[in-house]
Amino acid sequence: MKPATDLCHTCQSFSSTLSCSGNLNEEEKEDILSKYQEHVGHVKEQRDHYRDQCAAAKSTFVQLTPEQKIRGQPPCTLQSEFHYSFDYAQQVHYPHYAQQVGPLFFKTPRKCQCFGICCEGSGTQIFYLVDEAQHSNKGANTVTSMLHHHFMYHGLGETDVKLHMDNCSGQNKNNTVIG
């Protein structure tokens, strides 16, 4: 069964075009379907590559000694390569209660940005919660600062990392992190 949510923009565009393709001739429909299938094939290759990197990171982590598995090691002290994924989650509002009192308690709850970094080898995650009072945007500098903090204080001391992130242009981290 195909997932109904979290599709990329290209998949959503193809899906929308195909669902409204009643007025297109067969050749146009086949062309759109062909491009869609090519895109899905490319996505599958990327997903397989991601899974291979995660499997390699898990294999490396299993071989570490118990002392090496402790997070917070000094950077570049362990000759190894690990894989990390990171992204912003949906904003969190607080306080939050199952049965919110409504207008009697807070008119507008406080907002908190949630940024998570997952070490795919160990399966552990570190979350950074940024209160709205910090006025932190979700730009490349903020992301890079949190990544730097993570590797300085929560890393395994690895010398090499592979990073996976979404392709959000507002957080264009490629030029900042890699460059």
GROMACS .gro file of C-alpha atoms in nm:
model
  179
    1MET     CA    1   0.000   0.000   0.000
    2LYS     CA    2   0.141   0.341  -0.097
    3PRO     CA    3   0.179   0.607   0.172
    4ALA     CA    4  -0.085   0.876   0.147
    5THR     CA    5   0.121   1.151   0.306
    6ASP     CA    6   0.472   1.293   0.308
    7LEU     CA    7   0.509   1.279  -0.069
    8CYS     CA    8   0.766   1.497  -0.237
    9HIS     CA    9   0.649   1.792  -0.444
   10THR     CA   10   0.726   1.609  -0.770
   11CYS     CA   11   0.518   1.304  -0.670
   12GLN     CA   12   0.228   1.526  -0.565
   13SER     CA   13   0.248   1.715  -0.895
   14PHE     CA   14   0.248   1.394  -1.102
   15SER     CA   15  -0.036   1.249  -0.896
   16SER     CA   16  -0.244   1.564  -0.935
   17THR     CA   17  -0.178   1.580  -1.310
   18LEU     CA   18  -0.272   1.214  -1.357
   19SER     CA   19  -0.591   1.247  -1.153
   20CYS     CA   20  -0.702   1.537  -1.375
   21SER     CA   21  -0.589   1.380  -1.702
   22GLY     CA   22  -0.936   1.320  -1.849
   23ASN     CA   23  -0.890   1.584  -2.118
   24LEU     CA   24  -0.540   1.465  -2.224
   25ASN     CA   25  -0.484   1.231  -2.517
   26GLU     CA   26  -0.328   0.888  -2.464
   27GLU     CA   27   0.018   0.996  -2.579
   28GLU     CA   28   0.029   1.280  -2.323
   29LYS     CA   29  -0.093   1.047  -2.047
   30GLU     CA   30   0.173   0.788  -2.134
   31ASP     CA   31   0.441   1.059  -2.137
   32ILE     CA   32   0.339   1.183  -1.790
   33LEU     CA   33   0.318   0.827  -1.657
   34SER     CA   34   0.661   0.746  -1.801
   35LYS     CA   35   0.818   1.051  -1.634
   36TYR     CA   36   0.642   0.963  -1.308
   37GLN     CA   37   0.776   0.607  -1.318
   38GLU     CA   38   1.127   0.739  -1.393
   39HIS     CA   39   1.102   0.968  -1.091
   40VAL     CA   40   0.979   0.684  -0.867
   41GLY     CA   41   1.272   0.469  -0.987
   42HIS     CA   42   1.517   0.745  -0.896
   43VAL     CA   43   1.354   0.781  -0.552
   44LYS     CA   44   1.384   0.404  -0.498
   45GLU     CA   45   1.758   0.422  -0.578
   46GLN     CA   46   1.800   0.702  -0.325
   47ARG     CA   47   1.602   0.511  -0.061
   48ASP     CA   48   1.813   0.197  -0.120
   49HIS     CA   49   2.131   0.406  -0.086
   50TYR     CA   50   2.000   0.553   0.240
   51ARG     CA   51   1.918   0.206   0.376
   52ASP     CA   52   2.264   0.077   0.280
   53GLN     CA   53   2.427   0.365   0.469
   54CYS     CA   54   2.209   0.300   0.775
   55ALA     CA   55   2.295  -0.072   0.767
   56ALA     CA   56   2.668   0.007   0.744
   57ALA     CA   57   2.639   0.247   1.040
   58LYS     CA   58   2.459  -0.018   1.248
   59SER     CA   59   2.727  -0.272   1.162
   60THR     CA   60   3.000  -0.029   1.268
   61PHE     CA   61   2.819   0.056   1.593
   62VAL     CA   62   2.781  -0.311   1.690
   63GLN     CA   63   3.159  -0.356   1.664
   64LEU     CA   64   3.235  -0.074   1.910
   65THR     CA   65   3.339  -0.146   2.267
   66PRO     CA   66   3.096  -0.040   2.543
   67GLU     CA   67   3.322   0.258   2.626
   68GLN     CA   68   3.317   0.373   2.262
   69LYS     CA   69   2.935   0.360   2.253
   70ILE     CA   70   2.906   0.634   2.516
   71ARG     CA   71   2.793   0.960   2.360
   72GLY     CA   72   2.982   1.280   2.423
   73GLN     CA   73   3.324   1.162   2.308
   74PRO     CA   74   3.568   1.432   2.192
   75PRO     CA   75   3.538   1.493   1.816
   76CYS     CA   76   3.763   1.298   1.577
   77THR     CA   77   3.888   1.049   1.837
   78LEU     CA   78   3.731   0.737   1.682
   79GLN     CA   79   3.844   0.632   1.335
   80SER     CA   80   3.500   0.539   1.203
   81GLU     CA   81   3.212   0.657   0.989
   82PHE     CA   82   2.853   0.701   1.106
   83HIS     CA   83   2.528   0.806   0.946
   84TYR     CA   84   2.299   1.076   1.086
   85SER     CA   85   1.959   1.206   0.979
   86PHE     CA   86   1.819   1.536   1.098
   87ASP     CA   87   1.522   1.763   1.045
   88TYR     CA   88   1.277   1.997   1.212
   89ALA     CA   89   0.963   1.835   1.346
   90GLN     CA   90   0.627   2.004   1.371
   91GLN     CA   91   0.608   2.294   1.617
   92VAL     CA   92   0.519   2.194   1.971
   93HIS     CA   93   0.275   2.405   2.174
   94TYR     CA   94   0.294   2.411   2.551
   95PRO     CA   95   0.165   2.369   2.805
   96HIS     CA   96  -0.043   2.088   2.660
   97TYR     CA   97  -0.300   1.888   2.847
   98ALA     CA   98  -0.526   1.614   2.719
   99GLN     CA   99  -0.828   1.813   2.835
  100GLN     CA  100  -0.724   2.171   2.768
  101VAL     CA  101  -0.912   2.425   2.977
  102GLY     CA  102  -0.942   2.650   2.673
  103PRO     CA  103  -0.970   3.028   2.694
  104LEU     CA  104  -0.960   3.019   3.073
  105PHE     CA  105  -0.600   2.899   3.079
  106PHE     CA  106  -0.405   3.044   2.785
  107LYS     CA  107  -0.534   3.238   2.490
  108THR     CA  108  -0.232   3.143   2.280
  109PRO     CA  109   0.003   2.865   2.388
  110ARG     CA  110   0.379   2.912   2.362
  111LYS     CA  111   0.547   2.760   2.061
  112CYS     CA  112   0.862   2.556   2.057
  113GLN     CA  113   1.062   2.440   1.755
  114CYS     CA  114   1.178   2.080   1.772
  115PHE     CA  115   1.496   1.984   1.583
  116GLY     CA  116   1.603   1.621   1.596
  117ILE     CA  117   1.928   1.445   1.507
  118CYS     CA  118   1.922   1.066   1.482
  119CYS     CA  119   2.235   0.850   1.495
  120GLU     CA  120   2.125   0.571   1.262
  121GLY     CA  121   2.395   0.334   1.389
  122SER     CA  122   2.278   0.335   1.750
  123GLY     CA  123   1.916   0.429   1.684
  124THR     CA  124   1.936   0.711   1.938
  125GLN     CA  125   1.810   1.065   1.892
  126ILE     CA  126   1.891   1.402   2.040
  127PHE     CA  127   1.627   1.676   2.030
  128TYR     CA  128   1.685   2.049   2.048
  129LEU     CA  129   1.386   2.246   2.174
  130VAL     CA  130   1.398   2.616   2.088
  131ASP     CA  131   1.143   2.839   2.260
  132GLU     CA  132   0.971   3.110   2.054
  133ALA     CA  133   1.135   3.374   2.275
  134GLN     CA  134   1.472   3.280   2.126
  135HIS     CA  135   1.352   3.414   1.787
  136SER     CA  136   1.547   3.142   1.614
  137ASN     CA  137   1.460   3.091   1.252
  138LYS     CA  138   1.495   2.760   1.074
  139GLY     CA  139   1.772   2.882   0.847
  140ALA     CA  140   2.102   2.724   0.753
  141ASN     CA  141   2.299   2.899   1.029
  142THR     CA  142   2.067   2.769   1.301
  143VAL     CA  143   2.081   2.415   1.164
  144THR     CA  144   2.460   2.427   1.135
  145SER     CA  145   2.494   2.558   1.491
  146MET     CA  146   2.285   2.273   1.630
  147LEU     CA  147   2.479   2.016   1.425
  148HIS     CA  148   2.807   2.161   1.552
  149HIS     CA  149   2.682   2.148   1.911
  150HIS     CA  150   2.566   1.790   1.861
  151PHE     CA  151   2.901   1.666   1.734
  152MET     CA  152   3.092   1.859   2.002
  153TYR     CA  153   2.886   1.732   2.298
  154HIS     CA  154   2.680   1.429   2.190
  155GLY     CA  155   2.884   1.263   1.916
  156LEU     CA  156   3.063   0.930   1.928
  157GLY     CA  157   3.393   1.093   1.832
  158GLU     CA  158   3.374   0.970   1.474
  159THR     CA  159   3.610   1.106   1.212
  160ASP     CA  160   3.364   1.078   0.922
  161VAL     CA  161   2.989   1.128   0.898
  162LYS     CA  162   2.724   1.081   0.633
  163LEU     CA  163   2.432   1.321   0.672
  164HIS     CA  164   2.078   1.291   0.539
  165MET     CA  165   1.835   1.581   0.550
  166ASP     CA  166   1.528   1.697   0.364
  167ASN     CA  167   1.572   1.931   0.073
  168CYS     CA  168   1.408   2.238   0.223
  169SER     CA  169   1.541   2.541   0.037
  170GLY     CA  170   1.485   2.771   0.336
  171GLN     CA  171   1.732   2.561   0.534
  172ASN     CA  172   1.980   2.528   0.245
  173LYS     CA  173   2.232   2.347   0.457
  174ASN     CA  174   2.436   2.195   0.172
  175ASN     CA  175   2.641   2.507   0.102
  176THR     CA  176   2.684   2.586   0.472
  177VAL     CA  177   2.759   2.237   0.604
  178ILE     CA  178   2.964   2.104   0.313
  179GLY     CA  179   3.117   2.430   0.191
   0.00000   0.00000   0.00000
